[in-house]
mmCIF file of C-alpha atoms in Angstrom:
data_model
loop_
_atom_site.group_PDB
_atom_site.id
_atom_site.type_symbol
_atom_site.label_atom_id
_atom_site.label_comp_id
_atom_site.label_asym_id
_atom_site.label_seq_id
_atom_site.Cartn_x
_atom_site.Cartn_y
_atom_site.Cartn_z
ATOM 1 C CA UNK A 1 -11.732 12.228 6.755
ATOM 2 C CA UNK A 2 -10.738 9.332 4.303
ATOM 3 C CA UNK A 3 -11.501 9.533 0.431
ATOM 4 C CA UNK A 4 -11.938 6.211 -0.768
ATOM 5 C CA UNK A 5 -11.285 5.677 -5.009
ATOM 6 C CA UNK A 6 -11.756 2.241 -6.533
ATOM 7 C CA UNK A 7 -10.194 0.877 -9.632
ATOM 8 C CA UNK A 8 -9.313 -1.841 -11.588
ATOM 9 C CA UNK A 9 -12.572 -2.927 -12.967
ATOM 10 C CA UNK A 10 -13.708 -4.304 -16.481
ATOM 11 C CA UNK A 11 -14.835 -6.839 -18.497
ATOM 12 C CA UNK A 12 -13.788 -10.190 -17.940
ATOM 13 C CA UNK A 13 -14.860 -13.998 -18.887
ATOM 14 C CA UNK A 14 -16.255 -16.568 -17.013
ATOM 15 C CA UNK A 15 -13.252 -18.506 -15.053
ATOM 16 C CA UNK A 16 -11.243 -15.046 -15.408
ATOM 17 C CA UNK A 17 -9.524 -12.908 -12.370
ATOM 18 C CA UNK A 18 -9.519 -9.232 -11.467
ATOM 19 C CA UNK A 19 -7.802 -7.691 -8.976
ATOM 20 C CA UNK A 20 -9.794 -4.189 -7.365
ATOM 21 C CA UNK A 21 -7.850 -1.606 -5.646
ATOM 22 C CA UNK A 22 -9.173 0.869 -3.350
ATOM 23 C CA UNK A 23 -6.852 4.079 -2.747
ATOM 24 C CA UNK A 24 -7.315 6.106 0.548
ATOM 25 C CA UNK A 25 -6.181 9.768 1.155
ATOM 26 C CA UNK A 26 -6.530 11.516 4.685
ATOM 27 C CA UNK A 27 -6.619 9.404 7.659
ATOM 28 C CA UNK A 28 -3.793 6.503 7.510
ATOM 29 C CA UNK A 29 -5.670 3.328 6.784
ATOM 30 C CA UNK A 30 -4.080 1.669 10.028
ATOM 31 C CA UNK A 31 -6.938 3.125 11.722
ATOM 32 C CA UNK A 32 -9.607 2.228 9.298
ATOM 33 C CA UNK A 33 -11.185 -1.418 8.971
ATOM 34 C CA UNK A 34 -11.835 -1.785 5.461
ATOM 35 C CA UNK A 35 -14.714 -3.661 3.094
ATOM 36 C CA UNK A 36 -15.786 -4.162 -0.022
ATOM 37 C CA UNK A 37 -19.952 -4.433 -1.114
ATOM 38 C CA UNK A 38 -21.337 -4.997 -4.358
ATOM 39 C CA UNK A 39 -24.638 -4.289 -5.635
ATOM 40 C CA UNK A 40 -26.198 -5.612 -9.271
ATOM 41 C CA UNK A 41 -29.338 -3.619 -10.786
ATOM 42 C CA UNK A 42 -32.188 -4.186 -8.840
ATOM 43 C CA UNK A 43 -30.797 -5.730 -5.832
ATOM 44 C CA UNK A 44 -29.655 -4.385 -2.440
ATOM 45 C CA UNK A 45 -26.195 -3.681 -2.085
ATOM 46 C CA UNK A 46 -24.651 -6.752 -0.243
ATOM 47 C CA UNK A 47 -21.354 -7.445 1.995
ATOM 48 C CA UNK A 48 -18.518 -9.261 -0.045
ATOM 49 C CA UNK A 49 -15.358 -9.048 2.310
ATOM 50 C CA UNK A 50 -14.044 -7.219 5.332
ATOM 51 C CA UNK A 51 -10.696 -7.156 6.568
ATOM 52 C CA UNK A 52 -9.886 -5.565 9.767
ATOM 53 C CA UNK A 53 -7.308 -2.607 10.201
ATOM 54 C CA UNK A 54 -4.275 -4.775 11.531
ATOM 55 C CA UNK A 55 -5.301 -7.566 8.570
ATOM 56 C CA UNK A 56 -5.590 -9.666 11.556
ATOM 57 C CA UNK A 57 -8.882 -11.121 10.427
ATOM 58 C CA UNK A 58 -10.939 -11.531 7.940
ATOM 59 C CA UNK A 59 -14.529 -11.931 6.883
ATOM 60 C CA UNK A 60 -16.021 -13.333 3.341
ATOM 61 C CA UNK A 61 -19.601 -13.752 1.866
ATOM 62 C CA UNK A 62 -20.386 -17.637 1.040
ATOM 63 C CA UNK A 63 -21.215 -16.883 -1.985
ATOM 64 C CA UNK A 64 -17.315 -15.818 -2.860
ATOM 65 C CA UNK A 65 -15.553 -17.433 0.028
ATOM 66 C CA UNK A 66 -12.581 -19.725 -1.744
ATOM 67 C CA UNK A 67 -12.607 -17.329 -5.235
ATOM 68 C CA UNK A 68 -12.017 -13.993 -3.405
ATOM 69 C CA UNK A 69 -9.029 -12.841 -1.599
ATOM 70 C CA UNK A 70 -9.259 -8.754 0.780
ATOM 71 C CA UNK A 71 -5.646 -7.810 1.585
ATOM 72 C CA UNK A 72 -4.228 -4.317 2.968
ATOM 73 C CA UNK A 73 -1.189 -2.508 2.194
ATOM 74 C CA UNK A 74 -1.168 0.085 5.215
ATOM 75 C CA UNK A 75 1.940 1.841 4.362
ATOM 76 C CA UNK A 76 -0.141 2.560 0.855
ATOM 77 C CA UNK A 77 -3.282 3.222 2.115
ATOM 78 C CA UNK A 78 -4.407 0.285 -0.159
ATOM 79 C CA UNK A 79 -6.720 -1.747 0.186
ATOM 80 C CA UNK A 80 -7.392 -5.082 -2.903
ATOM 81 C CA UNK A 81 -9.885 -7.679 -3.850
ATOM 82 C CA UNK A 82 -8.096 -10.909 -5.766
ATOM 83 C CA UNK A 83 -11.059 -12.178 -7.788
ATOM 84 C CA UNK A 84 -10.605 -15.399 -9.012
ATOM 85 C CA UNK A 85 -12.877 -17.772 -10.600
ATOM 86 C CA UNK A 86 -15.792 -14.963 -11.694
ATOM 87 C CA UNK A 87 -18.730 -16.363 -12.343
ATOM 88 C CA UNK A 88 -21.529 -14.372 -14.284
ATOM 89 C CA UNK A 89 -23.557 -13.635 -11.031
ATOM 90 C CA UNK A 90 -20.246 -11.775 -9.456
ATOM 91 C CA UNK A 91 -21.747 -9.129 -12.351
ATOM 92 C CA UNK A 92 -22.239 -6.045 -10.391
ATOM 93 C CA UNK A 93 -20.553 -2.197 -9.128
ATOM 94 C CA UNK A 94 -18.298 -2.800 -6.387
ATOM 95 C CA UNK A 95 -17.342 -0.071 -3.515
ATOM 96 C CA UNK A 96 -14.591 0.030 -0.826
ATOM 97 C CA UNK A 97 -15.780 0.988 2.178
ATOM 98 C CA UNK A 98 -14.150 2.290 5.481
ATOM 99 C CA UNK A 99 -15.576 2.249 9.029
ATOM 100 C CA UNK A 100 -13.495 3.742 12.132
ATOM 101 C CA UNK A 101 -15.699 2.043 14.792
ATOM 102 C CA UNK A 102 -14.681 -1.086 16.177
ATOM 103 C CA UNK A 103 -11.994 -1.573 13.864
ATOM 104 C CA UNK A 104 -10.506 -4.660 15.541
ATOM 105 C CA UNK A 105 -13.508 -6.610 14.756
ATOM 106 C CA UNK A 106 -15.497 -7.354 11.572
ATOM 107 C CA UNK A 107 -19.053 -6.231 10.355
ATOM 108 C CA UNK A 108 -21.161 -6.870 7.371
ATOM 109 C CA UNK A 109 -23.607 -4.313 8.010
ATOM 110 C CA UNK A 110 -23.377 -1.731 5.061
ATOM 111 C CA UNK A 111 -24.727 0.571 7.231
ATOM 112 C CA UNK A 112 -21.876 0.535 9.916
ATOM 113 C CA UNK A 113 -19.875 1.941 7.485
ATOM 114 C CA UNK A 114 -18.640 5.220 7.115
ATOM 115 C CA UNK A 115 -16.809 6.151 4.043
ATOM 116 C CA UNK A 116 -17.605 5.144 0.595
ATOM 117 C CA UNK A 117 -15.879 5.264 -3.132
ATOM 118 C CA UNK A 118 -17.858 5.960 -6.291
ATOM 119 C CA UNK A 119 -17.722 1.939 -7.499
ATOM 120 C CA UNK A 120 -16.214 0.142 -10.180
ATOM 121 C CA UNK A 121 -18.084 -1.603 -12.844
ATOM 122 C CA UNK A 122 -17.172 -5.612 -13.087
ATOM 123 C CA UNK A 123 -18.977 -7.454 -15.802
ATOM 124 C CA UNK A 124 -18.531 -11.422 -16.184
ATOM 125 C CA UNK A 125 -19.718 -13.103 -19.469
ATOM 126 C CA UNK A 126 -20.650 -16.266 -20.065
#
């Protein structure tokens, strides 16, 4: 099974960067096609990037498309979110998740997705 931990969150201004890691322990991550969601209070949790397991392809909400940037480090089990531009509405927990179905091809369905991290807290001000 894969453990999923995120990091690398925090309190940044408006125009700011942050890059989010997501560390992986069990499975190797070359078998794993990886995402991140993010969900602000009182909304539903929503896709933000995918990446599939070869980092063949990728897949980006409109909403960050241009500003955000998934990569994969396989031989770390690694997976990162480059967030550039933040704007106050990127305000919200973010989670790495895995899924080990169809992992040559992308999906934005939260529900296809089998492993989850805790979250990590990123907070934009104006």
């Amino acid at each position: 099974q894969v453990q999923l931990v995120e990091s690398g969150g925090g309190l940044v201004q408006a125009g700011g960067s942050l890059r989010l890691s997501c560390a992986a322990s069990g499975r190797t991550l070359r078998s794993t096609a990886m995402a991140w969601f993010r969900q602000a209070p009182g909304n539903e949790r929503e896709f933000v990037a995918e990446i599939t397991w070869s980092g063949g392809a990728t897949d980006y909400a409109d909403s960050v498309k241009s500003r955000f940037t998934i990569s994969r480090d396989n031989a770390k089990n690694t997976v990162y979110l480059q967030m550039d531009s933040l704007k106050p509405e990127d305000t919200a927990v973010y989670y790495c998740a895995g899924r080990r179905l169809g992992v040559n091809s992308l999906s934005r369905v939260t529900a296809n997705h089998d492993y989850w991290g805790q979250g990590t807290q990123v907070t934009v001000s104006s």
